[in-house]
Amino acid sequence: MSGTDTTQRERVRLYATGSCEGFDKLRDSIASHPEIELVGSSTDVASGAGALAGGHLQAVLHATRSATFPADEIESIRSHTQAPILLVASSGSAGLLEQALDADVSDVLLLPQLVENVVFAIRKSTRGGRRHADSNGGGRHGRIVTVFSPKGGTGKTVTATNLATACAKFEGRKTLLLDLDLQFGDAAIMMGVEPEKTIYDLVVAPGELDSEKLAGYTTKHACGLSVLPAPLRPEDAELVTEAKLGRLLEVARESFDVIVVDTSPFFHGPMLATLDRTDELLLLCSLDVPTLKNLRLALQTLDLLSFPKSRVKIVLNRSNSKVGMKPNEVEGALGMKVRFEVPSDRAVPLAVNRGNPVVLAEESADVSRAIKSMAKEMFRAPKEEAAGKKRRIIPAFSKA
Ligand SMILES: Nc1ncnc2c1ncn2[C@@H]1O[C@H](COP(=O)(O)OP(=O)(O)OP(=O)(O)O)[C@@H](O)[C@H]1O
Ligand SMILES: [Mg+2]
């Protein structure tokens, strides 16, 4: 495989913010560069909040007019995304680099610059992993698989609990089931575990979060799965902020091979923070018109958030229900292929009521086979690279 053939490389998903002299021209050149996918741009950070938070960005290029280090601007970007930030300025003051390093900015580029230099710096920044990624020294980079549907009762929790169980038990992966249905989560009940601690206890606990601390707050199921349940009381949900959740996911990635996230049917802040880190989004659908209508809207929202379509997989639950609609009609309505079909089975509600996942209770049932093959398939996808990161200031290009 050739490592130098740029046409073979995946394009870097970049968002551009801010402005300075010469930045418009640079941004236009970058937008048409074959190695970059410019997801969007905005002159102020606030207008780009949606794409910054949910765009699954690999880097942010921020231009500043400030002669000194623009700490507020960088902090504002950081409140939306953990993606590497490259700072562009038309003039640099002494101490700019040091301050940039302290603020975890990947590179500082003084204009004018050759486009190739900027693209090189952008690509290099993506090899450093996300912010905090090397702070705990863990070697893993677990996959985050989010199970979502904009309609309640479609089978999110049944899918998330069984998928996570299948990953732990049948794929032998170190797996975390994270219940992000923060107000009314029932993943723990479906797993039959009685949690001593929940995500609420974890986020209100004092001190910095690391892998060891996370392990102290999860509940272990006999199949090997770790469960981090939703808060016990709905009013505690709001303490699980985007920032806390972002950190939690980064730490979870370092200690688990896969993190399966169960969700509520809303695009709230914690959900956006999760989307920003999601490797695979399983969108649950069923054979009914209201669910399809909401799913189309959800796909449009994901598009507005610049969430990569390649990471979305449609799961048709209760696919064999005789309700006057066929799976191919679902594909027609959504404009997307159904990736997995999970049949309806009486064994599911029976298993739910016993607090024992159906993949364990009825291993060979069709529904269990479908979910087990979903788990198997998940590990065929390539992982993102995570190498060390080096920062530097890149001086302006001079024709002289
Ligand atoms: N494939 C299936 N076959 C039979 N019953 C199913 C299937 N999938 C889900 N169910 C039933 O549907 C009910 C709702 O499923 P589940 O709780 O997983 O939905 P949800 O999307 O998580 O709902 P909510 O939005 O309320 O969290 C479950 O109690 C389960 O018994
Ligand atoms: Mg649920």
Short mmCIF file of N, CA, C and O in Angstrom, two decimals, residues 231-355:
data_model
loop_
_atom_site.label_atom_id
_atom_site.label_comp_id
_atom_site.label_asym_id
_atom_site.label_seq_id
_atom_site.Cartn_x
_atom_site.Cartn_y
_atom_site.Cartn_z
N PRO A 231 -28.52 8.35 35.81
CA PRO A 231 -28.83 8.78 37.18
C PRO A 231 -30.13 8.13 37.67
O PRO A 231 -31.03 7.84 36.88
N LEU A 232 -30.23 7.93 38.99
CA LEU A 232 -31.44 7.29 39.53
C LEU A 232 -32.62 8.25 39.51
O LEU A 232 -33.76 7.82 39.40
N ARG A 233 -32.34 9.56 39.62
CA ARG A 233 -33.44 10.53 39.63
C ARG A 233 -33.34 11.45 38.42
O ARG A 233 -32.24 11.95 38.10
N PRO A 234 -34.49 11.71 37.74
CA PRO A 234 -34.44 12.53 36.52
C PRO A 234 -33.81 13.90 36.72
O PRO A 234 -33.12 14.41 35.86
N GLU A 235 -34.01 14.49 37.91
CA GLU A 235 -33.50 15.84 38.14
C GLU A 235 -31.97 15.89 38.20
O GLU A 235 -31.37 16.96 38.12
N ASP A 236 -31.34 14.74 38.37
CA ASP A 236 -29.87 14.72 38.42
C ASP A 236 -29.23 14.74 37.03
O ASP A 236 -28.01 14.89 36.90
N ALA A 237 -30.08 14.57 36.02
CA ALA A 237 -29.55 14.45 34.65
C ALA A 237 -28.77 15.68 34.23
O ALA A 237 -27.73 15.59 33.57
N GLU A 238 -29.25 16.87 34.65
CA GLU A 238 -28.63 18.10 34.13
C GLU A 238 -27.21 18.32 34.61
O GLU A 238 -26.48 19.13 34.05
N LEU A 239 -26.79 17.57 35.63
CA LEU A 239 -25.41 17.71 36.09
C LEU A 239 -24.43 16.98 35.18
O LEU A 239 -23.21 17.15 35.28
N VAL A 240 -24.97 16.14 34.31
CA VAL A 240 -24.10 15.46 33.34
C VAL A 240 -23.93 16.42 32.15
O VAL A 240 -24.67 16.38 31.18
N THR A 241 -22.98 17.32 32.28
CA THR A 241 -22.79 18.35 31.26
C THR A 241 -22.01 17.82 30.07
O THR A 241 -21.38 16.76 30.16
N GLU A 242 -22.02 18.60 28.99
CA GLU A 242 -21.27 18.20 27.80
C GLU A 242 -19.79 18.04 28.10
O GLU A 242 -19.16 17.10 27.64
N ALA A 243 -19.25 18.98 28.88
CA ALA A 243 -17.81 18.93 29.17
C ALA A 243 -17.46 17.67 29.96
O ALA A 243 -16.49 16.98 29.65
N LYS A 244 -18.28 17.36 30.98
CA LYS A 244 -18.02 16.16 31.81
C LYS A 244 -18.12 14.91 30.95
O LYS A 244 -17.31 13.99 31.06
N LEU A 245 -19.14 14.89 30.12
CA LEU A 245 -19.37 13.71 29.29
C LEU A 245 -18.24 13.53 28.27
O LEU A 245 -17.79 12.42 28.02
N GLY A 246 -17.79 14.66 27.71
CA GLY A 246 -16.70 14.61 26.74
C GLY A 246 -15.47 13.97 27.36
O GLY A 246 -14.86 13.07 26.79
N ARG A 247 -15.15 14.41 28.55
CA ARG A 247 -13.99 13.86 29.26
C ARG A 247 -14.21 12.38 29.56
O ARG A 247 -13.32 11.55 29.40
N LEU A 248 -15.43 12.06 30.00
CA LEU A 248 -15.74 10.66 30.34
C LEU A 248 -15.52 9.75 29.11
O LEU A 248 -14.93 8.68 29.22
N LEU A 249 -15.98 10.21 27.96
CA LEU A 249 -15.84 9.39 26.76
C LEU A 249 -14.38 9.23 26.36
O LEU A 249 -13.96 8.15 25.94
N GLU A 250 -13.61 10.30 26.51
CA GLU A 250 -12.18 10.21 26.18
C GLU A 250 -11.49 9.19 27.09
O GLU A 250 -10.68 8.39 26.64
N VAL A 251 -11.83 9.23 28.38
CA VAL A 251 -11.21 8.29 29.32
C VAL A 251 -11.70 6.86 29.02
O VAL A 251 -10.91 5.91 29.02
N ALA A 252 -13.00 6.73 28.75
CA ALA A 252 -13.56 5.40 28.46
C ALA A 252 -12.86 4.78 27.26
O ALA A 252 -12.59 3.58 27.23
N ARG A 253 -12.55 5.61 26.28
CA ARG A 253 -11.86 5.13 25.08
C ARG A 253 -10.51 4.50 25.39
O ARG A 253 -10.05 3.62 24.69
N GLU A 254 -9.88 5.03 26.44
CA GLU A 254 -8.55 4.53 26.78
C GLU A 254 -8.60 3.21 27.52
O GLU A 254 -7.62 2.48 27.55
N SER A 255 -9.76 2.90 28.14
CA SER A 255 -9.78 1.65 28.90
C SER A 255 -10.71 0.58 28.33
O SER A 255 -10.72 -0.53 28.84
N PHE A 256 -11.48 0.91 27.29
CA PHE A 256 -12.39 -0.11 26.73
C PHE A 256 -12.15 -0.25 25.22
O PHE A 256 -11.73 0.70 24.56
N ASP A 257 -12.45 -1.46 24.71
CA ASP A 257 -12.37 -1.66 23.26
C ASP A 257 -13.57 -1.04 22.57
O ASP A 257 -13.49 -0.59 21.44
N VAL A 258 -14.69 -1.10 23.25
CA VAL A 258 -15.90 -0.55 22.65
C VAL A 258 -16.79 0.03 23.74
O VAL A 258 -16.87 -0.51 24.85
N ILE A 259 -17.41 1.16 23.41
CA ILE A 259 -18.33 1.81 24.34
C ILE A 259 -19.66 1.90 23.59
O ILE A 259 -19.76 2.57 22.56
N VAL A 260 -20.66 1.19 24.10
CA VAL A 260 -21.99 1.23 23.47
C VAL A 260 -22.83 2.23 24.25
O VAL A 260 -22.97 2.12 25.48
N VAL A 261 -23.36 3.22 23.55
CA VAL A 261 -24.10 4.29 24.23
C VAL A 261 -25.59 4.18 23.90
O VAL A 261 -25.99 4.23 22.74
N ASP A 262 -26.40 4.01 24.95
CA ASP A 262 -27.86 4.04 24.80
C ASP A 262 -28.28 5.50 24.97
O ASP A 262 -27.65 6.24 25.73
N THR A 263 -29.31 5.91 24.27
CA THR A 263 -29.67 7.34 24.27
C THR A 263 -31.16 7.56 24.48
O THR A 263 -31.95 6.61 24.47
N SER A 264 -31.53 8.83 24.63
CA SER A 264 -32.95 9.20 24.63
C SER A 264 -33.26 9.77 23.24
O SER A 264 -32.33 10.03 22.47
N PRO A 265 -34.53 9.96 22.91
CA PRO A 265 -34.82 10.38 21.53
C PRO A 265 -34.62 11.88 21.28
O PRO A 265 -35.42 12.48 20.57
N PHE A 266 -33.61 12.49 21.85
CA PHE A 266 -33.41 13.93 21.67
C PHE A 266 -31.96 14.28 21.32
O PHE A 266 -31.04 13.61 21.77
N PHE A 267 -31.81 15.39 20.60
CA PHE A 267 -30.47 15.92 20.31
C PHE A 267 -30.12 16.96 21.37
O PHE A 267 -30.08 18.14 21.09
N HIS A 268 -29.93 16.54 22.61
CA HIS A 268 -29.57 17.52 23.64
C HIS A 268 -28.04 17.65 23.70
O HIS A 268 -27.32 16.96 22.98
N GLY A 269 -27.56 18.56 24.58
CA GLY A 269 -26.12 18.82 24.64
C GLY A 269 -25.25 17.58 24.79
O GLY A 269 -24.33 17.36 24.00
N PRO A 270 -25.53 16.73 25.81
CA PRO A 270 -24.69 15.53 25.96
C PRO A 270 -24.71 14.63 24.73
O PRO A 270 -23.72 13.99 24.41
N MET A 271 -25.85 14.63 24.03
CA MET A 271 -25.92 13.81 22.81
C MET A 271 -24.99 14.38 21.74
O MET A 271 -24.32 13.65 21.02
N LEU A 272 -24.93 15.72 21.64
CA LEU A 272 -24.04 16.35 20.65
C LEU A 272 -22.58 16.05 21.00
O LEU A 272 -21.77 15.76 20.11
N ALA A 273 -22.28 16.10 22.30
CA ALA A 273 -20.90 15.79 22.72
C ALA A 273 -20.57 14.34 22.37
O ALA A 273 -19.43 14.01 22.03
N THR A 274 -21.56 13.48 22.47
CA THR A 274 -21.34 12.06 22.14
C THR A 274 -21.18 11.89 20.63
O THR A 274 -20.31 11.16 20.16
N LEU A 275 -22.03 12.58 19.87
CA LEU A 275 -21.94 12.49 18.40
C LEU A 275 -20.56 12.90 17.92
O LEU A 275 -20.00 12.31 16.99
N ASP A 276 -20.01 13.92 18.57
CA ASP A 276 -18.70 14.43 18.17
C ASP A 276 -17.63 13.35 18.27
O ASP A 276 -16.59 13.44 17.63
N ARG A 277 -17.89 12.34 19.08
CA ARG A 277 -16.89 11.28 19.27
C ARG A 277 -17.37 9.92 18.77
O ARG A 277 -16.68 8.92 18.96
N THR A 278 -18.54 9.89 18.17
CA THR A 278 -19.12 8.61 17.75
C THR A 278 -18.46 8.07 16.49
O THR A 278 -18.34 8.77 15.49
N ASP A 279 -18.03 6.81 16.55
CA ASP A 279 -17.45 6.16 15.38
C ASP A 279 -18.53 5.52 14.53
O ASP A 279 -18.39 5.41 13.32
N GLU A 280 -19.56 5.06 15.19
CA GLU A 280 -20.63 4.38 14.48
C GLU A 280 -21.96 4.78 15.11
O GLU A 280 -22.13 4.64 16.32
N LEU A 281 -22.87 5.29 14.28
CA LEU A 281 -24.18 5.69 14.80
C LEU A 281 -25.22 4.72 14.26
O LEU A 281 -25.50 4.69 13.06
N LEU A 282 -25.77 3.90 15.17
CA LEU A 282 -26.82 2.97 14.75
C LEU A 282 -28.15 3.69 14.90
O LEU A 282 -28.57 4.02 16.01
N LEU A 283 -28.79 3.97 13.77
CA LEU A 283 -30.07 4.68 13.78
C LEU A 283 -31.19 3.65 13.70
O LEU A 283 -31.34 2.98 12.68
N LEU A 284 -31.95 3.58 14.78
CA LEU A 284 -32.98 2.56 14.84
C LEU A 284 -34.28 3.00 14.19
O LEU A 284 -34.74 4.13 14.39
N CYS A 285 -34.85 2.06 13.46
CA CYS A 285 -36.04 2.37 12.70
C CYS A 285 -37.00 1.21 12.83
O CYS A 285 -36.57 0.08 13.10
N SER A 286 -38.29 1.46 12.67
CA SER A 286 -39.24 0.34 12.65
C SER A 286 -40.21 0.57 11.50
O SER A 286 -40.20 1.64 10.88
N LEU A 287 -41.03 -0.43 11.24
CA LEU A 287 -41.90 -0.34 10.06
C LEU A 287 -43.15 0.48 10.39
O LEU A 287 -44.27 -0.05 10.35
N ASP A 288 -42.98 1.72 10.74
CA ASP A 288 -44.17 2.56 10.91
C ASP A 288 -43.88 3.99 10.45
O ASP A 288 -42.76 4.50 10.57
N VAL A 289 -44.94 4.60 9.92
CA VAL A 289 -44.79 5.88 9.23
C VAL A 289 -44.28 7.00 10.15
O VAL A 289 -43.35 7.73 9.76
N PRO A 290 -44.83 7.18 11.38
CA PRO A 290 -44.30 8.26 12.22
C PRO A 290 -42.80 8.12 12.52
O PRO A 290 -42.07 9.10 12.52
N THR A 291 -42.35 6.88 12.74
CA THR A 291 -40.92 6.69 13.01
C THR A 291 -40.09 7.09 11.79
O THR A 291 -39.06 7.76 11.90
N LEU A 292 -40.58 6.69 10.61
CA LEU A 292 -39.86 7.04 9.37
C LEU A 292 -39.78 8.54 9.18
O LEU A 292 -38.74 9.09 8.81
N LYS A 293 -40.89 9.20 9.45
CA LYS A 293 -40.93 10.67 9.30
C LYS A 293 -39.89 11.30 10.23
O LYS A 293 -39.11 12.18 9.83
N ASN A 294 -39.86 10.85 11.48
CA ASN A 294 -38.90 11.42 12.44
C ASN A 294 -37.46 11.06 12.08
O ASN A 294 -36.55 11.85 12.32
N LEU A 295 -37.30 9.89 11.53
CA LEU A 295 -35.95 9.47 11.15
C LEU A 295 -35.41 10.33 10.00
O LEU A 295 -34.23 10.68 9.97
N ARG A 296 -36.29 10.67 9.09
CA ARG A 296 -35.87 11.57 7.99
C ARG A 296 -35.43 12.91 8.54
O ARG A 296 -34.42 13.48 8.12
N LEU A 297 -36.20 13.41 9.52
CA LEU A 297 -35.84 14.69 10.15
C LEU A 297 -34.50 14.56 10.88
O LEU A 297 -33.66 15.46 10.83
N ALA A 298 -34.32 13.43 11.54
CA ALA A 298 -33.06 13.21 12.28
C ALA A 298 -31.89 13.18 11.31
O ALA A 298 -30.82 13.74 11.60
N LEU A 299 -32.08 12.55 10.16
CA LEU A 299 -30.99 12.50 9.16
C LEU A 299 -30.66 13.91 8.68
O LEU A 299 -29.49 14.25 8.46
N GLN A 300 -31.71 14.75 8.51
CA GLN A 300 -31.46 16.14 8.10
C GLN A 300 -30.68 16.89 9.18
O GLN A 300 -29.76 17.66 8.89
N THR A 301 -31.05 16.66 10.43
CA THR A 301 -30.33 17.33 11.53
C THR A 301 -28.87 16.88 11.56
O THR A 301 -27.96 17.70 11.73
N LEU A 302 -28.66 15.59 11.37
CA LEU A 302 -27.28 15.08 11.36
C LEU A 302 -26.49 15.73 10.24
O LEU A 302 -25.31 16.04 10.38
N ASP A 303 -27.17 15.96 9.13
CA ASP A 303 -26.54 16.61 8.00
C ASP A 303 -26.15 18.05 8.36
O ASP A 303 -25.05 18.51 8.07
N LEU A 304 -27.08 18.75 9.02
CA LEU A 304 -26.80 20.13 9.45
C LEU A 304 -25.64 20.17 10.43
O LEU A 304 -24.86 21.13 10.46
N LEU A 305 -25.54 19.12 11.24
CA LEU A 305 -24.44 19.05 12.21
C LEU A 305 -23.16 18.57 11.56
O LEU A 305 -22.14 18.41 12.22
N SER A 306 -23.24 18.29 10.24
CA SER A 306 -22.09 17.78 9.47
C SER A 306 -21.60 16.44 9.99
O SER A 306 -20.42 16.13 9.92
N PHE A 307 -22.49 15.65 10.56
CA PHE A 307 -22.09 14.31 11.00
C PHE A 307 -21.86 13.45 9.75
O PHE A 307 -22.71 13.41 8.86
N PRO A 308 -20.71 12.76 9.67
CA PRO A 308 -20.41 12.01 8.44
C PRO A 308 -21.42 10.88 8.17
O PRO A 308 -21.65 10.05 9.04
N LYS A 309 -21.97 10.88 6.99
CA LYS A 309 -23.00 9.90 6.65
C LYS A 309 -22.43 8.48 6.65
O LYS A 309 -23.14 7.51 6.93
N SER A 310 -21.13 8.39 6.35
CA SER A 310 -20.52 7.05 6.29
C SER A 310 -20.54 6.35 7.65
O SER A 310 -20.35 5.16 7.75
N ARG A 311 -20.76 7.12 8.71
CA ARG A 311 -20.77 6.51 10.04
C ARG A 311 -22.18 6.15 10.50
O ARG A 311 -22.38 5.68 11.61
N VAL A 312 -23.17 6.45 9.68
CA VAL A 312 -24.56 6.16 10.05
C VAL A 312 -24.95 4.80 9.49
O VAL A 312 -24.74 4.52 8.32
N LYS A 313 -25.52 3.95 10.35
CA LYS A 313 -26.03 2.66 9.88
C LYS A 313 -27.47 2.51 10.32
O LYS A 313 -27.78 2.68 11.51
N ILE A 314 -28.32 2.23 9.36
CA ILE A 314 -29.74 2.07 9.69
C ILE A 314 -29.99 0.64 10.16
O ILE A 314 -29.61 -0.32 9.50
N VAL A 315 -30.64 0.55 11.33
CA VAL A 315 -31.02 -0.77 11.87
C VAL A 315 -32.54 -0.84 11.86
O VAL A 315 -33.20 0.00 12.47
N LEU A 316 -33.07 -1.83 11.17
CA LEU A 316 -34.53 -1.98 11.14
C LEU A 316 -34.92 -3.01 12.19
O LEU A 316 -34.63 -4.20 12.07
N ASN A 317 -35.56 -2.50 13.26
CA ASN A 317 -35.99 -3.40 14.33
C ASN A 317 -37.39 -3.93 14.04
O ASN A 317 -38.17 -3.27 13.38
N ARG A 318 -37.65 -5.11 14.53
CA ARG A 318 -38.93 -5.80 14.27
C ARG A 318 -39.18 -5.87 12.77
O ARG A 318 -40.26 -5.58 12.28
N SER A 319 -38.14 -6.26 12.04
CA SER A 319 -38.16 -6.19 10.58
C SER A 319 -39.16 -7.14 9.94
O SER A 319 -39.55 -6.95 8.79
N ASN A 320 -39.58 -8.17 10.69
CA ASN A 320 -40.51 -9.14 10.11
C ASN A 320 -41.97 -8.87 10.47
O ASN A 320 -42.83 -9.70 10.20
N SER A 321 -42.23 -7.72 11.09
CA SER A 321 -43.62 -7.43 11.49
C SER A 321 -44.48 -7.28 10.24
O SER A 321 -44.08 -6.64 9.27
N LYS A 322 -45.67 -7.88 10.31
CA LYS A 322 -46.60 -7.79 9.16
C LYS A 322 -47.49 -6.58 9.36
O LYS A 322 -48.55 -6.66 9.98
N VAL A 323 -47.00 -5.44 8.90
CA VAL A 323 -47.76 -4.20 9.15
C VAL A 323 -47.97 -3.39 7.88
O VAL A 323 -48.13 -2.17 7.92
N GLY A 324 -47.92 -4.08 6.76
CA GLY A 324 -48.22 -3.42 5.48
C GLY A 324 -47.10 -2.53 4.98
O GLY A 324 -47.35 -1.60 4.19
N MET A 325 -45.89 -2.77 5.43
CA MET A 325 -44.75 -1.99 4.93
C MET A 325 -43.55 -2.92 4.81
O MET A 325 -43.34 -3.79 5.67
N LYS A 326 -42.78 -2.73 3.72
CA LYS A 326 -41.64 -3.64 3.50
C LYS A 326 -40.32 -2.90 3.78
O LYS A 326 -40.25 -1.67 3.64
N PRO A 327 -39.26 -3.65 4.12
CA PRO A 327 -37.97 -2.99 4.38
C PRO A 327 -37.50 -2.12 3.21
O PRO A 327 -36.92 -1.06 3.43
N ASN A 328 -37.79 -2.53 1.95
CA ASN A 328 -37.32 -1.69 0.84
C ASN A 328 -38.05 -0.34 0.76
O ASN A 328 -37.53 0.63 0.23
N GLU A 329 -39.26 -0.31 1.33
CA GLU A 329 -39.98 0.98 1.37
C GLU A 329 -39.29 1.92 2.38
O GLU A 329 -39.26 3.13 2.20
N VAL A 330 -38.74 1.32 3.42
CA VAL A 330 -37.98 2.11 4.41
C VAL A 330 -36.77 2.73 3.72
O VAL A 330 -36.49 3.93 3.87
N GLU A 331 -36.08 1.91 2.94
CA GLU A 331 -34.88 2.39 2.24
C GLU A 331 -35.24 3.52 1.28
O GLU A 331 -34.54 4.52 1.18
N GLY A 332 -36.37 3.35 0.59
CA GLY A 332 -36.82 4.38 -0.36
C GLY A 332 -37.11 5.69 0.38
O GLY A 332 -36.70 6.77 -0.05
N ALA A 333 -37.80 5.58 1.53
CA ALA A 333 -38.18 6.79 2.28
C ALA A 333 -36.97 7.49 2.87
O ALA A 333 -36.92 8.72 2.95
N LEU A 334 -35.97 6.72 3.28
CA LEU A 334 -34.81 7.33 3.94
C LEU A 334 -33.68 7.66 2.97
O LEU A 334 -32.77 8.42 3.30
N GLY A 335 -33.74 7.07 1.79
CA GLY A 335 -32.65 7.27 0.84
C GLY A 335 -31.37 6.63 1.32
O GLY A 335 -30.26 7.05 0.96
N MET A 336 -31.49 5.61 2.17
CA MET A 336 -30.31 4.90 2.68
C MET A 336 -30.61 3.41 2.79
O MET A 336 -31.76 3.03 3.01
N LYS A 337 -29.58 2.63 2.67
CA LYS A 337 -29.73 1.17 2.80
C LYS A 337 -29.96 0.80 4.27
O LYS A 337 -29.40 1.44 5.17
N VAL A 338 -30.79 -0.23 4.48
CA VAL A 338 -30.90 -0.80 5.82
C VAL A 338 -29.70 -1.72 6.00
O VAL A 338 -29.48 -2.62 5.20
N ARG A 339 -28.90 -1.44 7.01
CA ARG A 339 -27.66 -2.19 7.19
C ARG A 339 -27.88 -3.48 7.98
O ARG A 339 -27.30 -4.51 7.70
N PHE A 340 -28.75 -3.40 9.01
CA PHE A 340 -29.03 -4.60 9.81
C PHE A 340 -30.54 -4.72 10.01
O PHE A 340 -31.22 -3.72 10.21
N GLU A 341 -31.00 -5.97 9.98
CA GLU A 341 -32.42 -6.22 10.28
C GLU A 341 -32.49 -7.07 11.54
O GLU A 341 -31.80 -8.08 11.66
N VAL A 342 -33.31 -6.65 12.50
CA VAL A 342 -33.49 -7.41 13.73
C VAL A 342 -34.96 -7.82 13.80
O VAL A 342 -35.84 -6.97 13.82
N PRO A 343 -35.23 -9.13 13.79
CA PRO A 343 -36.63 -9.55 13.77
C PRO A 343 -37.33 -9.34 15.11
O PRO A 343 -36.67 -9.21 16.15
N SER A 344 -38.64 -9.33 15.04
CA SER A 344 -39.44 -9.26 16.26
C SER A 344 -39.51 -10.66 16.86
O SER A 344 -39.60 -11.64 16.13
N ASP A 345 -39.44 -10.74 18.16
CA ASP A 345 -39.45 -12.06 18.79
C ASP A 345 -40.03 -11.93 20.20
O ASP A 345 -39.65 -11.02 20.95
N ARG A 346 -40.91 -12.84 20.52
CA ARG A 346 -41.52 -12.84 21.85
C ARG A 346 -40.46 -13.01 22.94
O ARG A 346 -40.65 -12.60 24.09
N ALA A 347 -39.37 -13.62 22.56
CA ALA A 347 -38.29 -13.84 23.54
C ALA A 347 -37.74 -12.51 24.08
O ALA A 347 -37.20 -12.46 25.18
N VAL A 348 -37.89 -11.43 23.28
CA VAL A 348 -37.33 -10.14 23.71
C VAL A 348 -38.06 -9.59 24.94
O VAL A 348 -37.42 -9.36 25.98
N PRO A 349 -39.41 -9.38 24.86
CA PRO A 349 -40.07 -8.89 26.08
C PRO A 349 -39.93 -9.84 27.27
O PRO A 349 -39.83 -9.39 28.41
N LEU A 350 -39.88 -11.14 26.99
CA LEU A 350 -39.69 -12.09 28.10
C LEU A 350 -38.34 -11.84 28.77
O LEU A 350 -38.23 -11.79 30.00
N ALA A 351 -37.31 -11.66 27.93
CA ALA A 351 -35.96 -11.42 28.45
C ALA A 351 -35.90 -10.08 29.19
O ALA A 351 -35.27 -9.96 30.25
N VAL A 352 -36.57 -9.06 28.61
CA VAL A 352 -36.59 -7.74 29.24
C VAL A 352 -37.18 -7.85 30.65
O VAL A 352 -36.62 -7.33 31.63
N ASN A 353 -38.29 -8.55 30.75
CA ASN A 353 -38.96 -8.65 32.05
C ASN A 353 -38.16 -9.46 33.07
O ASN A 353 -38.34 -9.30 34.28
N ARG A 354 -37.28 -10.30 32.58
CA ARG A 354 -36.45 -11.09 33.52
C ARG A 354 -35.12 -10.40 33.81
O ARG A 354 -34.31 -10.90 34.59
N GLY A 355 -34.88 -9.31 33.11
CA GLY A 355 -33.60 -8.61 33.32
C GLY A 355 -32.42 -9.45 32.85
O GLY A 355 -31.35 -9.45 33.45
#
